[in-house]
Amino acid sequence: MVSLPHGFPAHAWLPDVVVDLGEVFAAAGHDLSLVGGPVRDLFLGRTSPDLDFTTDATPDQILAAVDGWADAHWDIGRAFGTIGLRKGNQTLEVTTYRAEAYDPSSRKPEVRFGDNLEDDLVRRDFTVNAMALRLPSFELVDPHGGVRDLHAKLLRTPATPQESFSDDPLRMMRAARFAAQLGLDVAPEVQQAMTAMAPRLEIVSAERVREELVKLICGAHPRAGVDLMVETGLADIVLPEIPALKLTADEHHRHKDVYQHSLQVLEQACDLETDDEGPVPRPDFVLRFAALMHDVGKPKTRRFEPGGAVSFRHHDVVGAKLTRKRMQALKFDKDTIKAVTHLVELHMRFYGYGEQEWTDSAVRRYVTDAGDQLQRLHRLTRSDVTTRNKRKAARLDHAYDDLEARIAELAEKEELAKIRPHLDGEQIMAVLGIAPGPAVGKAYKFLLEHRMEHGPVAEEQAVQLLKDWAAEQGIS
């Protein structure tokens, strides 16, 4: 590893490949600097997953310089001046100095190559990312006070916020993301520009917005990022269902409105994630996003009852539909949409367990309906308790402890995760002497229902049950 010069944190480090690449470019007569996130993370005492470099060399000159040194290269980003490299197990990206701007009506950046490091840094998104280390000397270049802003935990832009966000409106989402990831406060002038320019985000592709949203939700402080999106109006474009919660009174007249309740559920869900060896390793986007979206059906289902009470009947079902529609608009993949919406739809299923004991059949259905989302559903349901009433919170917590214990007990006896009918399709056709068709499906459903209600039975009993049912149905 390469030791850093005086002034850098003693525990900061970089792999040898960084200085090696600097020497390769110096030998070829080109400048090279480590830039952006890797430099920022050195001052935060973190290991950056990416190694990004900038240079005065053109893409063709980059390729010529690393010929014979890099183990592999790819030029899929050549149009943007970026060449990807692999050296050993390290992946590197080298980009020609550039300036980048958006046409007001276009989603795609217009790229212009530059010829010096200082001009390249001023076009970057925030001062904490506008620092560079010249290689191989490791001279720090920080013309916009990035180190100062890191110490102050402040997010500012190198140019004016208006210029920065006009160049790339997605940077407004990045501001919220860095608030969530790094715990930085946004400078007043930056927040003002975000609020005034939020509509510009509409020209950015859904895919780019989605990627920033995922990083925000998976950050160390997602509540701060979501709150900033709502305060600036970005959420009105990206997740309009969330600011709509501010207009909805809670049916329990709690001290928090539904919006604040949802943010607290998000925080509590994060606290229930596990380490890498557990069933829900952190950060878990599916759990976190379901926690944020679980009550978005309330505004559409709010009803004022006699006596002044407020109800939100079926907000779980409505919320799942709204969540699916929003995630489809943001171009999430089908599996992620299915997982999140399933949790939203099931998040109310537990309530009532504490008032009346569930039958074994009800417990089986709870597990079967949750499917592969059971561990997340456990955590979402527990997170949904935000009452200040300690007695009520303890009662709900105890009730869910009891439910989990019963699930574990039944699982040990019955392999709940693999619940199937007493007989499969082949056996059904053999017992009844029928060919494939609707009758087989009806018989399968009957046996599954019986399995749910009564638990497992011996094969002989299952055969008799099937024959009796078929006789009642007129199936021969």
GROMACS .gro file of N, CA and C in nm, residues 194-347:
model
  462
  194MET      N    1  -3.224   2.391  -0.518
  194MET     CA    2  -3.296   2.266  -0.537
  194MET      C    3  -3.447   2.289  -0.539
  195THR      N    4  -3.494   2.372  -0.449
  195THR     CA    5  -3.637   2.401  -0.441
  195THR      C    6  -3.686   2.474  -0.565
  196ALA      N    7  -3.607   2.570  -0.611
  196ALA     CA    8  -3.647   2.648  -0.728
  196ALA      C    9  -3.638   2.567  -0.857
  197MET      N   10  -3.543   2.473  -0.864
  197MET     CA   11  -3.515   2.404  -0.989
  197MET      C   12  -3.565   2.259  -0.991
  198ALA      N   13  -3.637   2.218  -0.888
  198ALA     CA   14  -3.683   2.080  -0.880
  198ALA      C   15  -3.752   2.032  -1.008
  199PRO      N   16  -3.835   2.114  -1.074
  199PRO     CA   17  -3.901   2.066  -1.197
  199PRO      C   18  -3.803   2.024  -1.307
  200ARG      N   19  -3.677   2.073  -1.302
  200ARG     CA   20  -3.579   2.034  -1.402
  200ARG      C   21  -3.549   1.884  -1.397
  201LEU      N   22  -3.577   1.823  -1.283
  201LEU     CA   23  -3.549   1.680  -1.269
  201LEU      C   24  -3.634   1.597  -1.366
  202GLU      N   25  -3.741   1.653  -1.414
  202GLU     CA   26  -3.830   1.579  -1.504
  202GLU      C   27  -3.763   1.541  -1.635
  203ILE      N   28  -3.655   1.611  -1.673
  203ILE     CA   29  -3.590   1.578  -1.801
  203ILE      C   30  -3.492   1.462  -1.787
  204VAL      N   31  -3.465   1.420  -1.663
  204VAL     CA   32  -3.369   1.313  -1.639
  204VAL      C   33  -3.439   1.178  -1.653
  205SER      N   34  -3.371   1.081  -1.711
  205SER     CA   35  -3.432   0.950  -1.734
  205SER      C   36  -3.470   0.884  -1.602
  206ALA      N   37  -3.575   0.803  -1.608
  206ALA     CA   38  -3.623   0.732  -1.489
  206ALA      C   39  -3.516   0.640  -1.432
  207GLU      N   40  -3.435   0.580  -1.521
  207GLU     CA   41  -3.332   0.488  -1.475
  207GLU      C   42  -3.227   0.559  -1.389
  208ARG      N   43  -3.185   0.678  -1.431
  208ARG     CA   44  -3.084   0.751  -1.353
  208ARG      C   45  -3.141   0.797  -1.219
  209VAL      N   46  -3.266   0.842  -1.220
  209VAL     CA   47  -3.330   0.882  -1.096
  209VAL      C   48  -3.343   0.763  -1.001
  210ARG      N   49  -3.383   0.650  -1.056
  210ARG     CA   50  -3.400   0.529  -0.974
  210ARG      C   51  -3.270   0.490  -0.905
  211GLU      N   52  -3.157   0.496  -0.977
  211GLU     CA   53  -3.030   0.456  -0.918
  211GLU      C   54  -2.993   0.546  -0.801
  212GLU      N   55  -3.018   0.676  -0.814
  212GLU     CA   56  -2.990   0.767  -0.703
  212GLU      C   57  -3.084   0.740  -0.585
  213LEU      N   58  -3.210   0.709  -0.615
  213LEU     CA   59  -3.306   0.681  -0.509
  213LEU      C   60  -3.266   0.557  -0.431
  214VAL      N   61  -3.223   0.453  -0.501
  214VAL     CA   62  -3.181   0.330  -0.433
  214VAL      C   63  -3.062   0.359  -0.341
  215LYS      N   64  -2.965   0.435  -0.389
  215LYS     CA   65  -2.849   0.467  -0.306
  215LYS      C   66  -2.890   0.549  -0.184
  216LEU      N   67  -2.985   0.640  -0.204
  216LEU     CA   68  -3.035   0.721  -0.092
  216LEU      C   69  -3.101   0.633   0.013
  217ILE      N   70  -3.193   0.547  -0.030
  217ILE     CA   71  -3.266   0.462   0.064
  217ILE      C   72  -3.170   0.368   0.137
  218CYS      N   73  -3.063   0.327   0.071
  218CYS     CA   74  -2.967   0.234   0.132
  218CYS      C   75  -2.858   0.307   0.210
  219GLY      N   76  -2.867   0.438   0.223
  219GLY     CA   77  -2.767   0.515   0.297
  219GLY      C   78  -2.778   0.495   0.447
  220ALA      N   79  -2.680   0.550   0.519
  220ALA     CA   80  -2.680   0.537   0.665
  220ALA      C   81  -2.788   0.621   0.730
  221HIS      N   82  -2.834   0.727   0.661
  221HIS     CA   83  -2.934   0.817   0.718
  221HIS      C   84  -3.046   0.842   0.615
  222PRO      N   85  -3.121   0.738   0.576
  222PRO     CA   86  -3.220   0.757   0.469
  222PRO      C   87  -3.329   0.857   0.504
  223ARG      N   88  -3.362   0.869   0.632
  223ARG     CA   89  -3.466   0.964   0.671
  223ARG      C   90  -3.429   1.106   0.631
  224ALA      N   91  -3.302   1.142   0.652
  224ALA     CA   92  -3.257   1.277   0.617
  224ALA      C   93  -3.268   1.301   0.468
  225GLY      N   94  -3.235   1.200   0.387
  225GLY     CA   95  -3.245   1.216   0.242
  225GLY      C   96  -3.387   1.230   0.195
  226VAL      N   97  -3.478   1.148   0.249
  226VAL     CA   98  -3.619   1.157   0.210
  226VAL      C   99  -3.676   1.291   0.252
  227ASP      N  100  -3.643   1.334   0.374
  227ASP     CA  101  -3.695   1.462   0.424
  227ASP      C  102  -3.650   1.577   0.334
  228LEU      N  103  -3.524   1.574   0.290
  228LEU     CA  104  -3.474   1.679   0.202
  228LEU      C  105  -3.547   1.677   0.068
  229MET      N  106  -3.574   1.559   0.016
  229MET     CA  107  -3.650   1.549  -0.109
  229MET      C  108  -3.788   1.611  -0.094
  230VAL      N  109  -3.852   1.586   0.019
  230VAL     CA  110  -3.987   1.641   0.041
  230VAL      C  111  -3.981   1.791   0.059
  231GLU      N  112  -3.885   1.840   0.137
  231GLU     CA  113  -3.875   1.984   0.164
  231GLU      C  114  -3.847   2.064   0.038
  232THR      N  115  -3.770   2.009  -0.054
  232THR     CA  116  -3.731   2.083  -0.174
  232THR      C  117  -3.827   2.063  -0.292
  233GLY      N  118  -3.919   1.968  -0.280
  233GLY     CA  119  -4.011   1.941  -0.390
  233GLY      C  120  -3.964   1.833  -0.485
  234LEU      N  121  -3.843   1.778  -0.463
  234LEU     CA  122  -3.798   1.668  -0.549
  234LEU      C  123  -3.890   1.548  -0.538
  235ALA      N  124  -3.941   1.524  -0.417
  235ALA     CA  125  -4.029   1.408  -0.397
  235ALA      C  126  -4.160   1.424  -0.472
  236ASP      N  127  -4.202   1.546  -0.499
  236ASP     CA  128  -4.325   1.566  -0.577
  236ASP      C  129  -4.311   1.508  -0.716
  237ILE      N  130  -4.188   1.499  -0.764
  237ILE     CA  131  -4.161   1.445  -0.897
  237ILE      C  132  -4.125   1.297  -0.890
  238VAL      N  133  -4.043   1.260  -0.792
  238VAL     CA  134  -3.991   1.123  -0.786
  238VAL      C  135  -4.084   1.030  -0.710
  239LEU      N  136  -4.134   1.074  -0.594
  239LEU     CA  137  -4.220   0.992  -0.508
  239LEU      C  138  -4.334   1.078  -0.454
  240PRO      N  139  -4.427   1.121  -0.538
  240PRO     CA  140  -4.533   1.212  -0.491
  240PRO      C  141  -4.621   1.151  -0.383
  241GLU      N  142  -4.622   1.019  -0.370
  241GLU     CA  143  -4.704   0.955  -0.268
  241GLU      C  144  -4.654   0.988  -0.126
  242ILE      N  145  -4.525   1.021  -0.113
  242ILE     CA  146  -4.470   1.047   0.020
  242ILE      C  147  -4.510   1.186   0.073
  243PRO      N  148  -4.489   1.294  -0.001
  243PRO     CA  149  -4.537   1.423   0.052
  243PRO      C  150  -4.688   1.426   0.071
  244ALA      N  151  -4.763   1.346  -0.004
  244ALA     CA  152  -4.909   1.340   0.013
  244ALA      C  153  -4.947   1.291   0.152
  245LEU      N  154  -4.856   1.215   0.218
  245LEU     CA  155  -4.885   1.166   0.351
  245LEU      C  156  -4.895   1.278   0.454
  246LYS      N  157  -4.834   1.392   0.425
  246LYS     CA  158  -4.840   1.505   0.519
  246LYS      C  159  -4.982   1.557   0.535
  247LEU      N  160  -5.066   1.530   0.437
  247LEU     CA  161  -5.203   1.582   0.440
  247LEU      C  162  -5.299   1.485   0.508
  248THR      N  163  -5.249   1.374   0.556
  248THR     CA  164  -5.335   1.268   0.607
  248THR      C  165  -5.324   1.257   0.758
  249ALA      N  166  -5.436   1.274   0.828
  249ALA     CA  167  -5.438   1.256   0.973
  249ALA      C  168  -5.432   1.108   1.006
  250ASP      N  169  -5.368   1.076   1.117
  250ASP     CA  170  -5.356   0.936   1.157
  250ASP      C  171  -5.481   0.893   1.232
  251GLU      N  172  -5.528   0.771   1.206
  251GLU     CA  173  -5.653   0.726   1.266
  251GLU      C  174  -5.644   0.711   1.417
  252HIS      N  175  -5.522   0.701   1.472
  252HIS     CA  176  -5.507   0.686   1.616
  252HIS      C  177  -5.478   0.820   1.683
  253HIS      N  178  -5.476   0.926   1.604
  253HIS     CA  179  -5.448   1.060   1.657
  253HIS      C  180  -5.317   1.061   1.737
  254ARG      N  181  -5.216   0.999   1.680
  254ARG     CA  182  -5.087   0.992   1.746
  254ARG      C  183  -5.018   1.129   1.738
  255HIS      N  184  -4.905   1.138   1.810
  255HIS     CA  185  -4.833   1.263   1.813
  255HIS      C  186  -4.767   1.292   1.680
  256LYS      N  187  -4.750   1.191   1.595
  256LYS     CA  188  -4.689   1.213   1.465
  256LYS      C  189  -4.794   1.195   1.356
  257ASP      N  190  -4.782   1.272   1.247
  257ASP     CA  191  -4.870   1.249   1.134
  257ASP      C  192  -4.820   1.127   1.057
  258VAL      N  193  -4.893   1.087   0.954
  258VAL     CA  194  -4.859   0.964   0.883
  258VAL      C  195  -4.723   0.978   0.814
  259TYR      N  196  -4.690   1.098   0.770
  259TYR     CA  197  -4.559   1.120   0.707
  259TYR      C  198  -4.447   1.093   0.807
  260GLN      N  199  -4.453   1.156   0.924
  260GLN     CA  200  -4.349   1.135   1.023
  260GLN      C  201  -4.348   0.991   1.073
  261HIS      N  202  -4.466   0.932   1.085
  261HIS     CA  203  -4.475   0.791   1.123
  261HIS      C  204  -4.401   0.703   1.022
  262SER      N  205  -4.419   0.731   0.894
  262SER     CA  206  -4.354   0.651   0.789
  262SER      C  207  -4.203   0.663   0.795
  263LEU      N  208  -4.154   0.784   0.823
  263LEU     CA  209  -4.009   0.802   0.835
  263LEU      C  210  -3.955   0.728   0.956
  264GLN      N  211  -4.034   0.726   1.064
  264GLN     CA  212  -3.989   0.653   1.182
  264GLN      C  213  -3.989   0.502   1.157
  265VAL      N  214  -4.089   0.453   1.085
  265VAL     CA  215  -4.093   0.311   1.050
  265VAL      C  216  -3.971   0.276   0.966
  266LEU      N  217  -3.934   0.364   0.873
  266LEU     CA  218  -3.815   0.343   0.791
  266LEU      C  219  -3.691   0.331   0.880
  267GLU      N  220  -3.675   0.421   0.974
  267GLU     CA  221  -3.559   0.417   1.063
  267GLU      C  222  -3.558   0.288   1.145
  268GLN      N  223  -3.674   0.250   1.197
  268GLN     CA  224  -3.681   0.132   1.282
  268GLN      C  225  -3.656   0.004   1.202
  269ALA      N  226  -3.699   0.005   1.075
  269ALA     CA  227  -3.672  -0.110   0.989
  269ALA      C  228  -3.522  -0.125   0.966
  270CYS      N  229  -3.453  -0.012   0.947
  270CYS     CA  230  -3.306  -0.016   0.930
  270CYS      C  231  -3.240  -0.079   1.052
  271ASP      N  232  -3.291  -0.047   1.170
  271ASP     CA  233  -3.232  -0.098   1.293
  271ASP      C  234  -3.250  -0.249   1.308
  272LEU      N  235  -3.349  -0.306   1.238
  272LEU     CA  236  -3.377  -0.449   1.250
  272LEU      C  237  -3.308  -0.532   1.142
  273GLU      N  238  -3.234  -0.467   1.053
  273GLU     CA  239  -3.157  -0.543   0.954
  273GLU      C  240  -3.047  -0.622   1.025
  274THR      N  241  -2.998  -0.723   0.958
  274THR     CA  242  -2.898  -0.810   1.019
  274THR      C  243  -2.761  -0.789   0.954
  275ASP      N  244  -2.662  -0.857   1.010
  275ASP     CA  245  -2.531  -0.854   0.946
  275ASP      C  246  -2.533  -0.947   0.824
  276ASP      N  247  -2.419  -0.963   0.761
  276ASP     CA  248  -2.414  -1.040   0.636
  276ASP      C  249  -2.458  -1.184   0.653
  277GLU      N  250  -2.446  -1.237   0.772
  277GLU     CA  251  -2.481  -1.377   0.796
  277GLU      C  252  -2.628  -1.394   0.830
  278GLY      N  253  -2.700  -1.287   0.854
  278GLY     CA  254  -2.840  -1.295   0.895
  278GLY      C  255  -2.935  -1.304   0.777
  279PRO      N  256  -3.066  -1.316   0.806
  279PRO     CA  257  -3.165  -1.333   0.699
  279PRO      C  258  -3.195  -1.207   0.619
  280VAL      N  259  -3.168  -1.088   0.676
  280VAL     CA  260  -3.195  -0.962   0.605
  280VAL      C  261  -3.072  -0.872   0.619
  281PRO      N  262  -2.966  -0.899   0.542
  281PRO     CA  263  -2.842  -0.821   0.556
  281PRO      C  264  -2.861  -0.675   0.520
  282ARG      N  265  -2.798  -0.588   0.598
  282ARG     CA  266  -2.806  -0.445   0.570
  282ARG      C  267  -2.704  -0.405   0.463
  283PRO      N  268  -2.737  -0.302   0.383
  283PRO     CA  269  -2.867  -0.235   0.375
  283PRO      C  270  -2.961  -0.312   0.283
  284ASP      N  271  -3.086  -0.325   0.322
  284ASP     CA  272  -3.182  -0.402   0.244
  284ASP      C  273  -3.285  -0.307   0.182
  285PHE      N  274  -3.270  -0.281   0.052
  285PHE     CA  275  -3.358  -0.185  -0.013
  285PHE      C  276  -3.504  -0.226  -0.006
  286VAL      N  277  -3.533  -0.354  -0.027
  286VAL     CA  278  -3.673  -0.399  -0.030
  286VAL      C  279  -3.742  -0.369   0.102
  287LEU      N  280  -3.682  -0.406   0.213
  287LEU     CA  281  -3.741  -0.379   0.344
  287LEU      C  282  -3.756  -0.229   0.367
  288ARG      N  283  -3.651  -0.153   0.338
  288ARG     CA  284  -3.654  -0.009   0.365
  288ARG      C  285  -3.759   0.062   0.280
  289PHE      N  286  -3.767   0.025   0.152
  289PHE     CA  287  -3.862   0.095   0.066
  289PHE      C  288  -4.006   0.056   0.102
  290ALA      N  289  -4.027  -0.070   0.139
  290ALA     CA  290  -4.159  -0.111   0.184
  290ALA      C  291  -4.199  -0.036   0.310
  291ALA      N  292  -4.103  -0.015   0.401
  291ALA     CA  293  -4.130   0.061   0.523
  291ALA      C  294  -4.170   0.204   0.491
  292LEU      N  295  -4.100   0.265   0.396
  292LEU     CA  296  -4.133   0.402   0.357
  292LEU      C  297  -4.270   0.412   0.291
  293MET      N  298  -4.304   0.314   0.209
  293MET     CA  299  -4.425   0.320   0.127
  293MET      C  300  -4.546   0.251   0.191
  294HIS      N  301  -4.532   0.192   0.307
  294HIS     CA  302  -4.637   0.102   0.357
  294HIS      C  303  -4.772   0.170   0.378
  295ASP      N  304  -4.773   0.300   0.404
  295ASP     CA  305  -4.900   0.369   0.431
  295ASP      C  306  -4.943   0.463   0.319
  296VAL      N  307  -4.885   0.452   0.199
  296VAL     CA  308  -4.918   0.548   0.094
  296VAL      C  309  -5.062   0.535   0.044
  297GLY      N  310  -5.131   0.428   0.083
  297GLY     CA  311  -5.271   0.414   0.046
  297GLY      C  312  -5.365   0.492   0.135
  298LYS      N  313  -5.315   0.551   0.242
  298LYS     CA  314  -5.404   0.620   0.336
  298LYS      C  315  -5.473   0.744   0.280
  299PRO      N  316  -5.403   0.831   0.205
  299PRO     CA  317  -5.475   0.948   0.153
  299PRO      C  318  -5.597   0.911   0.069
  300LYS      N  319  -5.590   0.805  -0.010
  300LYS     CA  320  -5.703   0.768  -0.096
  300LYS      C  321  -5.813   0.694  -0.022
  301THR      N  322  -5.784   0.643   0.097
  301THR     CA  323  -5.883   0.563   0.169
  301THR      C  324  -5.934   0.631   0.296
  302ARG      N  325  -5.895   0.754   0.318
  302ARG     CA  326  -5.937   0.823   0.440
  302ARG      C  327  -6.087   0.846   0.441
  303ARG      N  328  -6.151   0.808   0.553
  303ARG     CA  329  -6.295   0.828   0.572
  303ARG      C  330  -6.319   0.882   0.712
  304PHE      N  331  -6.411   0.977   0.722
  304PHE     CA  332  -6.448   1.032   0.852
  304PHE      C  333  -6.571   0.959   0.902
  305GLU      N  334  -6.555   0.892   1.016
  305GLU     CA  335  -6.661   0.811   1.073
  305GLU      C  336  -6.745   0.893   1.170
  306PRO      N  337  -6.866   0.846   1.201
  306PRO     CA  338  -6.949   0.912   1.303
  306PRO      C  339  -6.873   0.919   1.435
  307GLY      N  340  -6.882   1.035   1.499
  307GLY     CA  341  -6.810   1.052   1.626
  307GLY      C  342  -6.673   1.115   1.607
  308GLY      N  343  -6.634   1.140   1.482
  308GLY     CA  344  -6.508   1.210   1.457
  308GLY      C  345  -6.388   1.123   1.430
  309ALA      N  346  -6.405   0.991   1.436
  309ALA     CA  347  -6.292   0.903   1.408
  309ALA      C  348  -6.259   0.904   1.259
  310VAL      N  349  -6.135   0.869   1.228
  310VAL     CA  350  -6.089   0.862   1.090
  310VAL      C  351  -6.047   0.719   1.062
  311SER      N  352  -6.090   0.663   0.949
  311SER     CA  353  -6.052   0.526   0.913
  311SER      C  354  -5.981   0.524   0.779
  312PHE      N  355  -5.904   0.418   0.757
  312PHE     CA  356  -5.829   0.399   0.632
  312PHE      C  357  -5.844   0.255   0.586
  313ARG      N  358  -5.968   0.211   0.569
  313ARG     CA  359  -5.993   0.071   0.536
  313ARG      C  360  -5.931   0.035   0.400
  314HIS      N  361  -5.865  -0.080   0.399
  314HIS     CA  362  -5.803  -0.135   0.278
  314HIS      C  363  -5.688  -0.049   0.225
  315HIS      N  364  -5.629   0.033   0.312
  315HIS     CA  365  -5.517   0.116   0.264
  315HIS      C  366  -5.398   0.029   0.227
  316ASP      N  367  -5.391  -0.093   0.283
  316ASP     CA  368  -5.281  -0.183   0.249
  316ASP      C  369  -5.290  -0.228   0.103
  317VAL      N  370  -5.410  -0.264   0.059
  317VAL     CA  371  -5.430  -0.308  -0.079
  317VAL      C  372  -5.410  -0.191  -0.176
  318VAL      N  373  -5.469  -0.077  -0.143
  318VAL     CA  374  -5.456   0.041  -0.228
  318VAL      C  375  -5.310   0.086  -0.233
  319GLY      N  376  -5.243   0.082  -0.118
  319GLY     CA  377  -5.103   0.121  -0.112
  319GLY      C  378  -5.014   0.033  -0.197
  320ALA      N  379  -5.043  -0.097  -0.199
  320ALA     CA  380  -4.964  -0.189  -0.281
  320ALA      C  381  -4.978  -0.153  -0.429
  321LYS      N  382  -5.099  -0.119  -0.470
  321LYS     CA  383  -5.121  -0.081  -0.610
  321LYS      C  384  -5.048   0.048  -0.645
  322LEU      N  385  -5.054   0.146  -0.555
  322LEU     CA  386  -4.985   0.273  -0.580
  322LEU      C  387  -4.832   0.251  -0.584
  323THR      N  388  -4.784   0.167  -0.495
  323THR     CA  389  -4.640   0.139  -0.491
  323THR      C  390  -4.595   0.070  -0.620
  324ARG      N  391  -4.674  -0.025  -0.667
  324ARG     CA  392  -4.640  -0.094  -0.792
  324ARG      C  393  -4.635   0.006  -0.908
  325LYS      N  394  -4.733   0.092  -0.915
  325LYS     CA  395  -4.738   0.190  -1.025
  325LYS      C  396  -4.617   0.283  -1.021
  326ARG      N  397  -4.580   0.329  -0.900
  326ARG     CA  398  -4.466   0.420  -0.888
  326ARG      C  399  -4.336   0.349  -0.925
  327MET      N  400  -4.318   0.227  -0.878
  327MET     CA  401  -4.195   0.154  -0.908
  327MET      C  402  -4.185   0.119  -1.055
  328GLN      N  403  -4.296   0.092  -1.119
  328GLN     CA  404  -4.294   0.068  -1.263
  328GLN      C  405  -4.252   0.195  -1.337
  329ALA      N  406  -4.301   0.310  -1.292
  329ALA     CA  407  -4.264   0.437  -1.355
  329ALA      C  408  -4.115   0.464  -1.341
  330LEU      N  409  -4.056   0.416  -1.231
  330LEU     CA  410  -3.913   0.435  -1.207
  330LEU      C  411  -3.829   0.322  -1.267
  331LYS      N  412  -3.893   0.233  -1.340
  331LYS     CA  413  -3.827   0.125  -1.414
  331LYS      C  414  -3.753   0.026  -1.323
  332PHE      N  415  -3.813  -0.006  -1.208
  332PHE     CA  416  -3.757  -0.112  -1.125
  332PHE      C  417  -3.782  -0.246  -1.192
  333ASP      N  418  -3.701  -0.344  -1.158
  333ASP     CA  419  -3.720  -0.477  -1.214
  333ASP      C  420  -3.841  -0.545  -1.149
  334LYS      N  421  -3.894  -0.645  -1.215
  334LYS     CA  422  -4.018  -0.710  -1.171
  334LYS      C  423  -4.005  -0.776  -1.035
  335ASP      N  424  -3.892  -0.839  -1.008
  335ASP     CA  425  -3.875  -0.908  -0.880
  335ASP      C  426  -3.875  -0.810  -0.763
  336THR      N  427  -3.809  -0.697  -0.780
  336THR     CA  428  -3.806  -0.598  -0.672
  336THR      C  429  -3.945  -0.538  -0.650
  337ILE      N  430  -4.015  -0.509  -0.759
  337ILE     CA  431  -4.152  -0.456  -0.748
  337ILE      C  432  -4.240  -0.556  -0.674
  338LYS      N  433  -4.230  -0.682  -0.712
  338LYS     CA  434  -4.313  -0.786  -0.651
  338LYS      C  435  -4.285  -0.796  -0.502
  339ALA      N  436  -4.159  -0.794  -0.463
  339ALA     CA  437  -4.123  -0.809  -0.322
  339ALA      C  438  -4.173  -0.692  -0.239
  340VAL      N  439  -4.151  -0.569  -0.287
  340VAL     CA  440  -4.191  -0.450  -0.210
  340VAL      C  441  -4.343  -0.443  -0.199
  341THR      N  442  -4.413  -0.459  -0.309
  341THR     CA  443  -4.559  -0.447  -0.306
  341THR      C  444  -4.623  -0.558  -0.223
  342HIS      N  445  -4.563  -0.675  -0.223
  342HIS     CA  446  -4.614  -0.786  -0.141
  342HIS      C  447  -4.607  -0.749   0.007
  343LEU      N  448  -4.498  -0.689   0.048
  343LEU     CA  449  -4.483  -0.648   0.188
  343LEU      C  450  -4.583  -0.538   0.224
  344VAL      N  451  -4.601  -0.441   0.135
  344VAL     CA  452  -4.698  -0.334   0.160
  344VAL      C  453  -4.837  -0.392   0.177
  345GLU      N  454  -4.872  -0.488   0.093
  345GLU     CA  455  -5.006  -0.547   0.098
  345GLU      C  456  -5.027  -0.630   0.224
  346LEU      N  457  -4.921  -0.687   0.278
  346LEU     CA  458  -4.934  -0.776   0.394
  346LEU      C  459  -4.907  -0.706   0.527
  347HIS      N  460  -4.872  -0.578   0.526
  347HIS     CA  461  -4.821  -0.518   0.651
  347HIS      C  462  -4.926  -0.507   0.760
   0.00000   0.00000   0.00000
